Amino acid sequence: PHHPTGPSREIASHSADSASSSCDCIIRSIFSMPLSSQHKPLTSVNRQPCAHSRYSTNPLARIMSPISGKLDSDDGSVSSANAVLLKRTADFNGSSAHYRPRYSAEESSDTAYEKDRRHRLWMQRRTQVLRILSLVVFIFVAGVFTRVYLFFAGIGGDSDTRFWGLWKNPISLIKQTNRAITDSNGFFDVPDYEWKKIKDETRLIIDVQDDVGADSLYLLSESGADIHSNEWWIDNWKANFKCQNKVSIGGKSLCDPTRIISMAEVKAKLKPRAVKKRREDQKKQCIVYVSGGRAIEFEQQFLDFMVARMVEFHPEHAGSYPMPCEVHVFSPDSHEIPASREGLFVHKWGFRPSNKESMGLSTKNDATTIAFKTLEETITELGHSGKVSILALDCESCEWDIYQDILALDEPIHQVLMQMHGTPYIANDLFKAMQEGGYVIFNRVKESSGQGEVYDYSWLKMAPSFFNWKI
């Protein structure tokens, strides 16, 4: 390879030494800055110059000096390139140029320190305020989304109520019971979100029944209904409504009888009476009709239940507070007449369907008496229009006809308890008619009987709005 000689070699050597010396100068300048005891910024006076000498007072600079390698010779003489560099360094140090100190005197004063402290404190407080504002904004946005969800999820009353109540407390929306009260004619007082779940379950069961009823229709042929009755009952017309406070009384299931009693008390505006005054002197708004089957057991247990509730509601008036409900037992057989009791009334006739007039007369000892009356005739005669809350009926297969009389009443009966016998080919007609009349099934129990298929059903009357699944 070609090696430069003469002036070219001297120039190349001078350039390399200059670059190396510049790097060494910067490094040694950094390590040679002493710290004062007061930790004040350095000025141009106490800053060490960048000198390329082996006699530097800074030990780190002496350690770093071998990096240049060729600055000084072994005998202490200075090469021509180093002489030029030292001359330039001396000229620079002697000139008017100064290094800018890290902090000026003004910047390191007490005033500047206090100003910097206040600035940092203000920045810290600003950060805290921004965090609080961010949290408030997050809570506000979460509240808006919660209200929007409640609105579109159908929680909190009808559309108008939910729209204007959108910016109210979400808890108040959740606790609203407007829909339950409207759909149940004032009987249920549960939160709307819970009521919506109950309605959805009822809708699902009704939809399934529509499909099952169509598939099992062949089991109800006029000639083979009784033969295939067991198969038909297994899949058809199960309970489609959930009553949370279902109570069994006298072998029958009632939906929240406590609510029935309290509502009757409010409607009648009953007040404590004198002990000697008869209960029936005050008008009653709750009438219970019981006929057939275990009527005696049912009326006794219902009266016991009502007495216990009245003692619980009004302990200070125990024994003097009037019963809000009356129990009327209809029994054409004299041996089934129960013992006399307050709140109990016995009538010596039974119920018959309006389309079977032949059941209305009874002949005994050459005397013709009326042994059966229609439901409408009974209500009109006793003046109980709009007051019958419960009908417990066991009339040995007359239920397949009498249901039409129940649905034809001007004022509906709130709860209907009927025992179903056998499986006639018109069985679907009864259940479909009851459903179209606004009744839901909250209980179905199979009775152990040797007379074929026997089921106890309990229906509850709902308002037409209940079956509007879009609400």
Short mmCIF file of C-alpha atoms in Angstrom, two decimals:
data_model
loop_
_atom_site.label_atom_id
_atom_site.label_comp_id
_atom_site.label_asym_id
_atom_site.label_seq_id
_atom_site.Cartn_x
_atom_site.Cartn_y
_atom_site.Cartn_z
CA PRO A 1 0.00 0.00 0.00
CA HIS A 2 0.99 3.59 -0.56
CA HIS A 3 2.10 5.57 2.51
CA PRO A 4 2.23 9.36 2.26
CA THR A 5 5.65 10.97 2.89
CA GLY A 6 6.87 14.46 3.41
CA PRO A 7 4.33 17.33 3.86
CA SER A 8 1.35 15.09 3.07
CA ARG A 9 2.26 12.78 5.89
CA GLU A 10 2.63 15.70 8.27
CA ILE A 11 -0.78 17.09 7.32
CA ALA A 12 -2.52 13.71 7.75
CA SER A 13 -0.84 13.18 11.08
CA HIS A 14 -1.88 16.68 12.18
CA SER A 15 -5.55 16.02 11.24
CA ALA A 16 -5.71 12.71 13.07
CA ASP A 17 -4.04 14.20 16.13
CA SER A 18 -6.47 17.14 16.07
CA ALA A 19 -9.56 14.90 15.99
CA SER A 20 -8.22 12.69 18.74
CA SER A 21 -7.19 15.69 20.77
CA SER A 22 -10.63 17.27 20.43
CA CYS A 23 -12.35 14.16 21.79
CA ASP A 24 -9.80 13.93 24.60
CA CYS A 25 -10.31 17.60 25.36
CA ILE A 26 -14.06 17.22 25.73
CA ILE A 27 -13.82 14.13 27.93
CA ARG A 28 -11.16 15.60 30.19
CA SER A 29 -13.11 18.84 30.46
CA ILE A 30 -16.09 16.95 31.78
CA PHE A 31 -14.13 14.96 34.35
CA SER A 32 -12.01 17.90 35.43
CA MET A 33 -14.89 20.13 36.66
CA PRO A 34 -14.58 20.38 40.45
CA LEU A 35 -17.66 20.73 42.65
CA SER A 36 -17.69 23.57 45.15
CA SER A 37 -18.68 22.96 48.74
CA GLN A 38 -21.73 25.19 48.32
CA HIS A 39 -22.84 23.24 45.22
CA LYS A 40 -22.97 26.41 43.19
CA PRO A 41 -22.78 26.41 39.40
CA LEU A 42 -19.32 26.66 37.90
CA THR A 43 -18.20 29.80 36.15
CA SER A 44 -15.53 30.42 33.59
CA VAL A 45 -13.13 31.28 36.40
CA ASN A 46 -13.14 27.97 38.22
CA ARG A 47 -13.63 25.83 35.11
CA GLN A 48 -10.46 23.92 34.22
CA PRO A 49 -9.08 24.57 30.73
CA CYS A 50 -8.67 21.81 28.23
CA ALA A 51 -4.87 21.45 28.29
CA HIS A 52 -3.03 18.55 26.73
CA SER A 53 -0.39 18.07 29.34
CA ARG A 54 0.76 15.21 31.41
CA TYR A 55 0.94 17.63 34.35
CA SER A 56 -2.85 18.05 34.65
CA THR A 57 -4.04 18.27 38.25
CA ASN A 58 -7.08 16.09 37.59
CA PRO A 59 -6.20 12.40 37.96
CA LEU A 60 -9.06 11.34 35.68
CA ALA A 61 -7.69 13.64 33.01
CA ARG A 62 -4.29 12.01 33.41
CA ILE A 63 -5.93 8.61 33.04
CA MET A 64 -7.74 9.70 29.92
CA SER A 65 -4.66 11.33 28.34
CA PRO A 66 -3.31 8.03 26.94
CA ILE A 67 -6.38 7.91 24.71
CA SER A 68 -4.74 10.39 22.39
CA GLY A 69 -1.67 8.19 22.32
CA LYS A 70 0.59 10.48 20.34
CA LEU A 71 0.24 13.81 22.21
CA ASP A 72 3.56 13.56 24.10
CA SER A 73 6.68 11.61 23.44
CA ASP A 74 8.41 9.46 25.96
CA ASP A 75 11.13 11.99 26.67
CA GLY A 76 8.68 14.81 27.40
CA SER A 77 9.23 16.72 24.18
CA VAL A 78 6.32 18.09 22.21
CA SER A 79 5.80 17.15 18.61
CA SER A 80 5.20 19.78 15.96
CA ALA A 81 1.48 18.81 15.62
CA ASN A 82 0.98 19.06 19.36
CA ALA A 83 2.72 22.37 19.45
CA VAL A 84 0.22 23.76 16.95
CA LEU A 85 -2.71 22.35 18.98
CA LEU A 86 -1.36 23.77 22.25
CA LYS A 87 -0.88 27.17 20.62
CA ARG A 88 -4.51 27.17 19.45
CA THR A 89 -5.68 26.14 22.92
CA ALA A 90 -3.69 28.91 24.52
CA ASP A 91 -5.10 31.43 22.06
CA PHE A 92 -8.63 30.23 22.81
CA ASN A 93 -8.16 30.43 26.59
CA GLY A 94 -6.71 33.88 26.27
CA SER A 95 -9.50 35.19 24.13
CA SER A 96 -12.76 36.81 25.32
CA ALA A 97 -14.80 33.59 24.82
CA HIS A 98 -16.30 32.02 27.96
CA TYR A 99 -18.03 28.75 28.67
CA ARG A 100 -21.70 29.20 29.61
CA PRO A 101 -22.12 28.10 33.25
CA ARG A 102 -24.74 25.46 34.13
CA TYR A 103 -26.70 27.91 36.35
CA SER A 104 -26.30 31.63 36.44
CA ALA A 105 -26.23 33.61 39.67
CA GLU A 106 -29.80 34.74 39.07
CA GLU A 107 -30.99 31.19 38.44
CA SER A 108 -29.36 29.91 41.67
CA SER A 109 -30.72 32.68 43.89
CA ASP A 110 -33.37 32.21 46.63
CA THR A 111 -35.92 34.07 44.57
CA ALA A 112 -35.48 31.71 41.65
CA TYR A 113 -35.70 28.73 44.01
CA GLU A 114 -38.95 29.97 45.53
CA LYS A 115 -40.37 30.66 42.08
CA ASP A 116 -39.42 27.17 40.93
CA ARG A 117 -40.97 25.66 44.09
CA ARG A 118 -44.26 27.47 43.53
CA HIS A 119 -44.30 26.38 39.91
CA ARG A 120 -43.79 22.75 40.83
CA LEU A 121 -46.49 22.98 43.52
CA TRP A 122 -48.89 24.51 41.02
CA MET A 123 -48.14 21.74 38.50
CA GLN A 124 -48.76 19.12 41.19
CA ARG A 125 -52.11 20.64 42.13
CA ARG A 126 -53.09 20.95 38.50
CA THR A 127 -52.39 17.25 38.02
CA GLN A 128 -54.60 16.40 41.00
CA VAL A 129 -57.43 18.59 39.72
CA LEU A 130 -57.20 16.98 36.29
CA ARG A 131 -57.42 13.53 37.84
CA ILE A 132 -60.51 14.52 39.84
CA LEU A 133 -62.13 16.02 36.75
CA SER A 134 -61.36 12.86 34.79
CA LEU A 135 -63.03 10.77 37.50
CA VAL A 136 -66.10 13.03 37.51
CA VAL A 137 -66.36 12.82 33.72
CA PHE A 138 -66.05 9.03 33.87
CA ILE A 139 -68.83 8.77 36.47
CA PHE A 140 -71.05 11.08 34.43
CA VAL A 141 -70.52 9.11 31.22
CA ALA A 142 -71.13 5.82 33.07
CA GLY A 143 -74.37 7.25 34.47
CA VAL A 144 -75.51 8.33 31.02
CA PHE A 145 -74.84 4.91 29.54
CA THR A 146 -76.64 3.27 32.50
CA ARG A 147 -79.73 5.39 31.98
CA VAL A 148 -79.69 4.80 28.25
CA TYR A 149 -79.46 1.04 28.86
CA LEU A 150 -82.34 1.14 31.34
CA PHE A 151 -84.40 3.10 28.83
CA PHE A 152 -83.89 0.75 25.89
CA ALA A 153 -84.04 -2.36 28.10
CA GLY A 154 -87.58 -1.40 29.06
CA ILE A 155 -86.86 -0.88 32.76
CA GLY A 156 -88.67 1.88 34.57
CA GLY A 157 -92.30 2.11 33.44
CA ASP A 158 -93.81 2.99 30.10
CA SER A 159 -91.91 4.79 27.35
CA ASP A 160 -92.97 8.30 28.39
CA THR A 161 -92.10 7.72 32.03
CA ARG A 162 -88.76 6.20 31.13
CA PHE A 163 -87.97 9.05 28.72
CA TRP A 164 -88.60 11.82 31.25
CA GLY A 165 -87.05 9.76 34.04
CA LEU A 166 -83.91 9.08 32.04
CA TRP A 167 -81.87 11.60 34.03
CA LYS A 168 -83.22 10.57 37.40
CA ASN A 169 -81.50 8.29 39.84
CA PRO A 170 -81.09 4.85 38.17
CA ILE A 171 -82.03 3.17 41.46
CA SER A 172 -85.39 4.94 41.41
CA LEU A 173 -85.96 3.67 37.88
CA ILE A 174 -85.13 0.12 38.88
CA LYS A 175 -87.48 0.27 41.90
CA GLN A 176 -90.47 1.46 39.91
CA THR A 177 -93.47 -0.86 39.99
CA ASN A 178 -95.82 0.89 37.56
CA ARG A 179 -95.85 -1.92 35.03
CA ALA A 180 -96.51 -4.71 37.54
CA ILE A 181 -99.38 -2.81 39.14
CA THR A 182 -100.94 -2.06 35.75
CA ASP A 183 -100.58 -5.58 34.33
CA SER A 184 -101.93 -7.32 37.45
CA ASN A 185 -104.84 -4.97 38.22
CA GLY A 186 -103.01 -3.70 41.28
CA PHE A 187 -102.27 -7.14 42.76
CA PHE A 188 -98.48 -7.30 42.32
CA ASP A 189 -96.10 -4.63 43.52
CA VAL A 190 -92.70 -5.80 42.33
CA PRO A 191 -89.90 -3.89 40.56
CA ASP A 192 -90.43 -3.48 36.84
CA TYR A 193 -87.18 -5.24 35.90
CA GLU A 194 -88.26 -8.33 37.87
CA TRP A 195 -91.75 -8.16 36.39
CA LYS A 196 -90.28 -8.11 32.91
CA LYS A 197 -88.44 -11.36 33.63
CA ILE A 198 -91.69 -12.97 34.82
CA LYS A 199 -93.47 -11.85 31.65
CA ASP A 200 -90.68 -13.16 29.44
CA GLU A 201 -90.88 -16.58 31.11
CA THR A 202 -94.65 -16.65 30.65
CA ARG A 203 -94.36 -15.67 26.99
CA LEU A 204 -91.81 -18.43 26.38
CA ILE A 205 -93.99 -21.12 27.99
CA ILE A 206 -97.06 -19.96 26.06
CA ASP A 207 -95.12 -20.09 22.79
CA VAL A 208 -93.96 -23.63 23.58
CA GLN A 209 -97.52 -24.67 24.46
CA ASP A 210 -98.77 -23.43 21.08
CA ASP A 211 -96.31 -25.74 19.32
CA VAL A 212 -96.90 -28.71 21.65
CA GLY A 213 -100.68 -28.32 21.45
CA ALA A 214 -100.61 -28.49 17.67
CA ASP A 215 -98.37 -31.58 17.69
CA SER A 216 -100.45 -33.46 20.30
CA LEU A 217 -103.87 -32.57 18.96
CA TYR A 218 -104.38 -36.09 17.63
CA LEU A 219 -104.43 -37.38 21.24
CA LEU A 220 -107.74 -35.59 21.82
CA SER A 221 -109.74 -37.37 19.14
CA GLU A 222 -113.33 -37.86 20.21
CA SER A 223 -112.95 -41.62 20.28
CA GLY A 224 -109.56 -41.87 21.96
CA ALA A 225 -109.22 -38.93 24.31
CA ASP A 226 -109.49 -40.97 27.48
CA ILE A 227 -107.16 -43.66 26.11
CA HIS A 228 -104.30 -41.22 25.50
CA SER A 229 -105.09 -38.81 28.34
CA ASN A 230 -101.89 -39.53 30.24
CA GLU A 231 -99.73 -38.68 27.23
CA TRP A 232 -101.66 -35.47 26.62
CA TRP A 233 -101.43 -34.22 30.20
CA ILE A 234 -97.68 -34.79 30.38
CA ASP A 235 -96.83 -32.16 27.76
CA ASN A 236 -99.81 -29.81 27.70
CA TRP A 237 -100.85 -26.79 29.74
CA LYS A 238 -98.22 -26.59 32.41
CA ALA A 239 -97.92 -23.68 34.84
CA ASN A 240 -96.89 -20.60 32.87
CA PHE A 241 -96.69 -17.94 35.59
CA LYS A 242 -94.43 -17.67 38.61
CA CYS A 243 -96.20 -16.60 41.81
CA GLN A 244 -93.55 -15.80 44.39
CA ASN A 245 -95.85 -16.09 47.43
CA LYS A 246 -97.83 -19.22 46.67
CA VAL A 247 -99.58 -20.74 49.72
CA SER A 248 -101.37 -24.08 49.99
CA ILE A 249 -104.69 -23.87 51.87
CA GLY A 250 -107.05 -26.81 52.16
CA GLY A 251 -105.37 -28.69 49.34
CA LYS A 252 -105.64 -25.67 47.00
CA SER A 253 -102.89 -23.27 45.97
CA LEU A 254 -103.52 -19.56 46.40
CA CYS A 255 -101.28 -16.79 45.06
CA ASP A 256 -100.32 -14.46 47.91
CA PRO A 257 -103.44 -14.66 50.11
CA THR A 258 -101.89 -12.06 52.40
CA ARG A 259 -102.06 -9.57 49.56
CA ILE A 260 -105.72 -10.48 48.96
CA ILE A 261 -106.55 -9.76 52.60
CA SER A 262 -104.63 -6.47 52.76
CA MET A 263 -106.17 -5.19 49.51
CA ALA A 264 -109.65 -6.07 50.78
CA GLU A 265 -109.01 -4.24 54.02
CA VAL A 266 -107.92 -1.11 52.17
CA LYS A 267 -110.91 -1.20 49.81
CA ALA A 268 -113.44 -1.68 52.61
CA LYS A 269 -111.77 0.95 54.84
CA LEU A 270 -112.38 -1.27 57.84
CA LYS A 271 -112.04 0.10 61.35
CA PRO A 272 -111.95 -1.54 64.78
CA ARG A 273 -115.45 -2.25 66.03
CA ALA A 274 -117.02 -2.85 69.40
CA VAL A 275 -116.78 -6.44 70.59
CA LYS A 276 -120.57 -6.89 70.65
CA LYS A 277 -121.08 -5.51 67.14
CA ARG A 278 -121.46 -8.08 64.39
CA ARG A 279 -118.74 -8.26 61.77
CA GLU A 280 -121.15 -8.50 58.87
CA ASP A 281 -122.44 -5.00 59.66
CA GLN A 282 -119.45 -3.63 57.76
CA LYS A 283 -119.32 -4.04 54.01
CA LYS A 284 -116.84 -6.61 52.74
CA GLN A 285 -114.91 -6.26 49.50
CA CYS A 286 -113.48 -9.79 49.48
CA ILE A 287 -115.77 -12.77 48.87
CA VAL A 288 -114.61 -16.38 48.63
CA TYR A 289 -116.81 -19.00 46.95
CA VAL A 290 -116.16 -22.66 47.75
CA SER A 291 -118.11 -25.59 46.31
CA GLY A 292 -117.54 -29.34 46.24
CA GLY A 293 -114.52 -31.45 47.04
CA ARG A 294 -112.68 -30.48 50.20
CA ALA A 295 -114.75 -27.33 50.67
CA ILE A 296 -115.02 -27.67 54.47
CA GLU A 297 -111.29 -28.11 54.90
CA PHE A 298 -110.55 -25.19 52.59
CA GLU A 299 -112.91 -22.72 54.31
CA GLN A 300 -111.66 -23.65 57.79
CA GLN A 301 -108.01 -23.21 56.87
CA PHE A 302 -108.65 -19.99 54.98
CA LEU A 303 -110.46 -18.47 57.95
CA ASP A 304 -107.63 -19.57 60.26
CA PHE A 305 -105.11 -18.00 57.92
CA MET A 306 -107.08 -14.74 57.83
CA VAL A 307 -107.38 -14.57 61.62
CA ALA A 308 -103.63 -15.09 61.99
CA ARG A 309 -102.91 -12.33 59.48
CA MET A 310 -105.26 -9.87 61.16
CA VAL A 311 -103.61 -10.51 64.52
CA GLU A 312 -100.26 -9.91 62.87
CA PHE A 313 -101.42 -6.69 61.17
CA HIS A 314 -103.38 -5.30 64.11
CA PRO A 315 -102.13 -6.83 67.37
CA GLU A 316 -103.54 -3.94 69.38
CA HIS A 317 -107.05 -4.73 68.12
CA ALA A 318 -106.92 -8.51 68.34
CA GLY A 319 -110.42 -9.95 68.45
CA SER A 320 -112.11 -6.63 67.66
CA TYR A 321 -110.93 -5.97 64.14
CA PRO A 322 -113.38 -7.10 61.42
CA MET A 323 -112.35 -9.75 58.94
CA PRO A 324 -111.98 -8.27 55.47
CA CYS A 325 -113.13 -11.44 53.65
CA GLU A 326 -116.20 -13.62 53.82
CA VAL A 327 -116.23 -17.31 52.94
CA HIS A 328 -119.38 -18.68 51.31
CA VAL A 329 -119.74 -22.45 51.10
CA PHE A 330 -122.20 -23.92 48.58
CA SER A 331 -123.32 -27.45 49.44
CA PRO A 332 -126.60 -29.07 48.37
CA ASP A 333 -125.94 -31.96 50.78
CA SER A 334 -126.99 -31.22 54.36
CA HIS A 335 -124.37 -33.50 55.88
CA GLU A 336 -121.56 -31.31 54.46
CA ILE A 337 -122.74 -28.15 56.19
CA PRO A 338 -119.89 -26.87 58.42
CA ALA A 339 -120.27 -25.53 61.92
CA SER A 340 -121.20 -21.89 62.37
CA ARG A 341 -118.31 -19.49 62.53
CA GLU A 342 -117.70 -15.78 62.14
CA GLY A 343 -117.04 -14.88 58.54
CA LEU A 344 -118.58 -18.13 57.27
CA PHE A 345 -121.82 -18.40 55.29
CA VAL A 346 -123.41 -21.65 54.04
CA HIS A 347 -125.83 -21.97 51.12
CA LYS A 348 -127.77 -25.16 50.32
CA TRP A 349 -127.21 -25.24 46.60
CA GLY A 350 -124.38 -25.92 44.22
CA PHE A 351 -123.22 -24.56 40.87
CA ARG A 352 -124.26 -25.79 37.46
CA PRO A 353 -123.33 -24.70 33.92
CA SER A 354 -125.81 -22.33 32.32
CA ASN A 355 -126.19 -24.71 29.34
CA LYS A 356 -127.48 -27.58 31.55
CA GLU A 357 -130.78 -26.55 33.03
CA SER A 358 -131.69 -30.11 33.95
CA MET A 359 -129.25 -29.93 36.86
CA GLY A 360 -131.23 -27.14 38.51
CA LEU A 361 -133.98 -29.15 40.25
CA SER A 362 -133.93 -31.76 42.97
CA THR A 363 -136.85 -33.86 44.23
CA LYS A 364 -136.83 -35.06 47.83
CA ASN A 365 -139.84 -36.25 49.89
CA ASP A 366 -142.21 -35.28 47.06
CA ALA A 367 -140.86 -31.73 47.27
CA THR A 368 -139.08 -30.06 44.43
CA THR A 369 -136.26 -27.74 45.44
CA ILE A 370 -133.57 -25.85 43.56
CA ALA A 371 -130.39 -27.80 44.15
CA PHE A 372 -128.13 -25.97 41.68
CA LYS A 373 -127.86 -22.45 40.39
CA THR A 374 -125.64 -20.81 37.84
CA LEU A 375 -122.74 -18.72 38.98
CA GLU A 376 -124.30 -15.54 37.65
CA GLU A 377 -127.60 -16.24 39.43
CA THR A 378 -125.77 -16.78 42.70
CA ILE A 379 -123.72 -13.59 42.47
CA THR A 380 -126.79 -11.54 41.58
CA GLU A 381 -128.91 -13.02 44.36
CA LEU A 382 -126.28 -12.45 47.04
CA GLY A 383 -125.27 -9.00 45.79
CA HIS A 384 -121.62 -9.96 45.29
CA SER A 385 -121.07 -8.44 41.86
CA GLY A 386 -117.45 -7.32 41.53
CA LYS A 387 -116.51 -8.63 44.98
CA VAL A 388 -115.75 -12.33 44.37
CA SER A 389 -111.98 -12.66 44.71
CA ILE A 390 -111.60 -16.47 44.86
CA LEU A 391 -113.61 -19.32 43.37
CA ALA A 392 -112.66 -22.83 44.51
CA LEU A 393 -114.63 -25.33 42.47
CA ASP A 394 -114.75 -29.13 42.36
CA CYS A 395 -117.91 -30.18 40.55
CA GLU A 396 -116.90 -33.57 39.11
CA SER A 397 -116.41 -32.81 35.40
CA CYS A 398 -118.80 -29.85 35.21
CA GLU A 399 -115.69 -27.65 34.90
CA TRP A 400 -115.52 -28.42 31.18
CA ASP A 401 -118.72 -26.41 30.76
CA ILE A 402 -118.84 -23.97 33.65
CA TYR A 403 -115.67 -22.17 32.59
CA GLN A 404 -117.75 -20.33 30.00
CA ASP A 405 -119.91 -18.89 32.79
CA ILE A 406 -116.79 -17.75 34.64
CA LEU A 407 -115.52 -15.88 31.59
CA ALA A 408 -118.96 -14.38 30.88
CA LEU A 409 -119.16 -12.49 34.20
CA ASP A 410 -119.23 -8.70 33.98
CA GLU A 411 -116.72 -8.44 36.85
CA PRO A 412 -114.00 -11.09 36.62
CA ILE A 413 -112.99 -13.34 39.51
CA HIS A 414 -109.40 -12.72 40.49
CA GLN A 415 -108.33 -16.31 41.27
CA VAL A 416 -110.02 -19.47 39.97
CA LEU A 417 -109.16 -22.86 41.50
CA MET A 418 -110.64 -25.84 39.65
CA GLN A 419 -110.09 -29.56 39.69
CA MET A 420 -109.97 -31.09 36.21
CA HIS A 421 -111.33 -34.64 35.68
CA GLY A 422 -110.57 -36.79 32.67
CA THR A 423 -109.52 -35.58 29.24
CA PRO A 424 -112.44 -34.79 26.93
CA TYR A 425 -111.76 -33.95 23.32
CA ILE A 426 -112.65 -30.31 24.09
CA ALA A 427 -109.91 -30.00 26.73
CA ASN A 428 -107.90 -27.50 24.69
CA ASP A 429 -110.95 -25.26 24.37
CA LEU A 430 -111.10 -24.66 28.12
CA PHE A 431 -107.43 -23.75 28.50
CA LYS A 432 -107.35 -21.58 25.38
CA ALA A 433 -110.48 -19.74 26.45
CA MET A 434 -109.09 -19.09 29.94
CA GLN A 435 -105.85 -17.78 28.46
CA GLU A 436 -107.67 -15.53 25.99
CA GLY A 437 -109.78 -14.29 28.90
CA GLY A 438 -106.66 -13.00 30.63
CA TYR A 439 -105.91 -15.88 33.00
CA VAL A 440 -102.48 -17.37 33.61
CA ILE A 441 -101.74 -20.72 35.28
CA PHE A 442 -99.64 -20.35 38.43
CA ASN A 443 -100.10 -23.88 39.78
CA ARG A 444 -100.75 -27.38 38.46
CA VAL A 445 -100.70 -30.49 40.65
CA LYS A 446 -101.68 -34.05 39.78
CA GLU A 447 -104.01 -35.62 42.32
CA SER A 448 -103.65 -39.29 43.25
CA SER A 449 -107.04 -40.70 42.35
CA GLY A 450 -108.37 -43.97 41.04
CA GLN A 451 -110.79 -42.17 38.74
CA GLY A 452 -108.38 -41.47 35.90
CA GLU A 453 -106.45 -38.28 35.33
CA VAL A 454 -107.22 -35.60 37.95
CA TYR A 455 -105.35 -32.30 38.11
CA ASP A 456 -105.74 -29.28 40.38
CA TYR A 457 -105.29 -26.00 38.49
CA SER A 458 -104.99 -22.46 39.80
CA TRP A 459 -105.55 -19.45 37.52
CA LEU A 460 -104.81 -15.78 38.13
CA LYS A 461 -106.54 -12.93 36.32
CA MET A 462 -104.31 -10.42 34.53
CA ALA A 463 -104.99 -7.16 32.70
CA PRO A 464 -104.87 -7.22 28.87
CA SER A 465 -101.61 -5.24 28.98
CA PHE A 466 -99.87 -8.24 30.54
CA PHE A 467 -100.11 -10.13 27.25
CA ASN A 468 -98.62 -7.26 25.30
CA TRP A 469 -95.11 -8.67 25.15
CA LYS A 470 -93.67 -5.53 23.51
CA ILE A 471 -94.14 -3.45 26.66
#
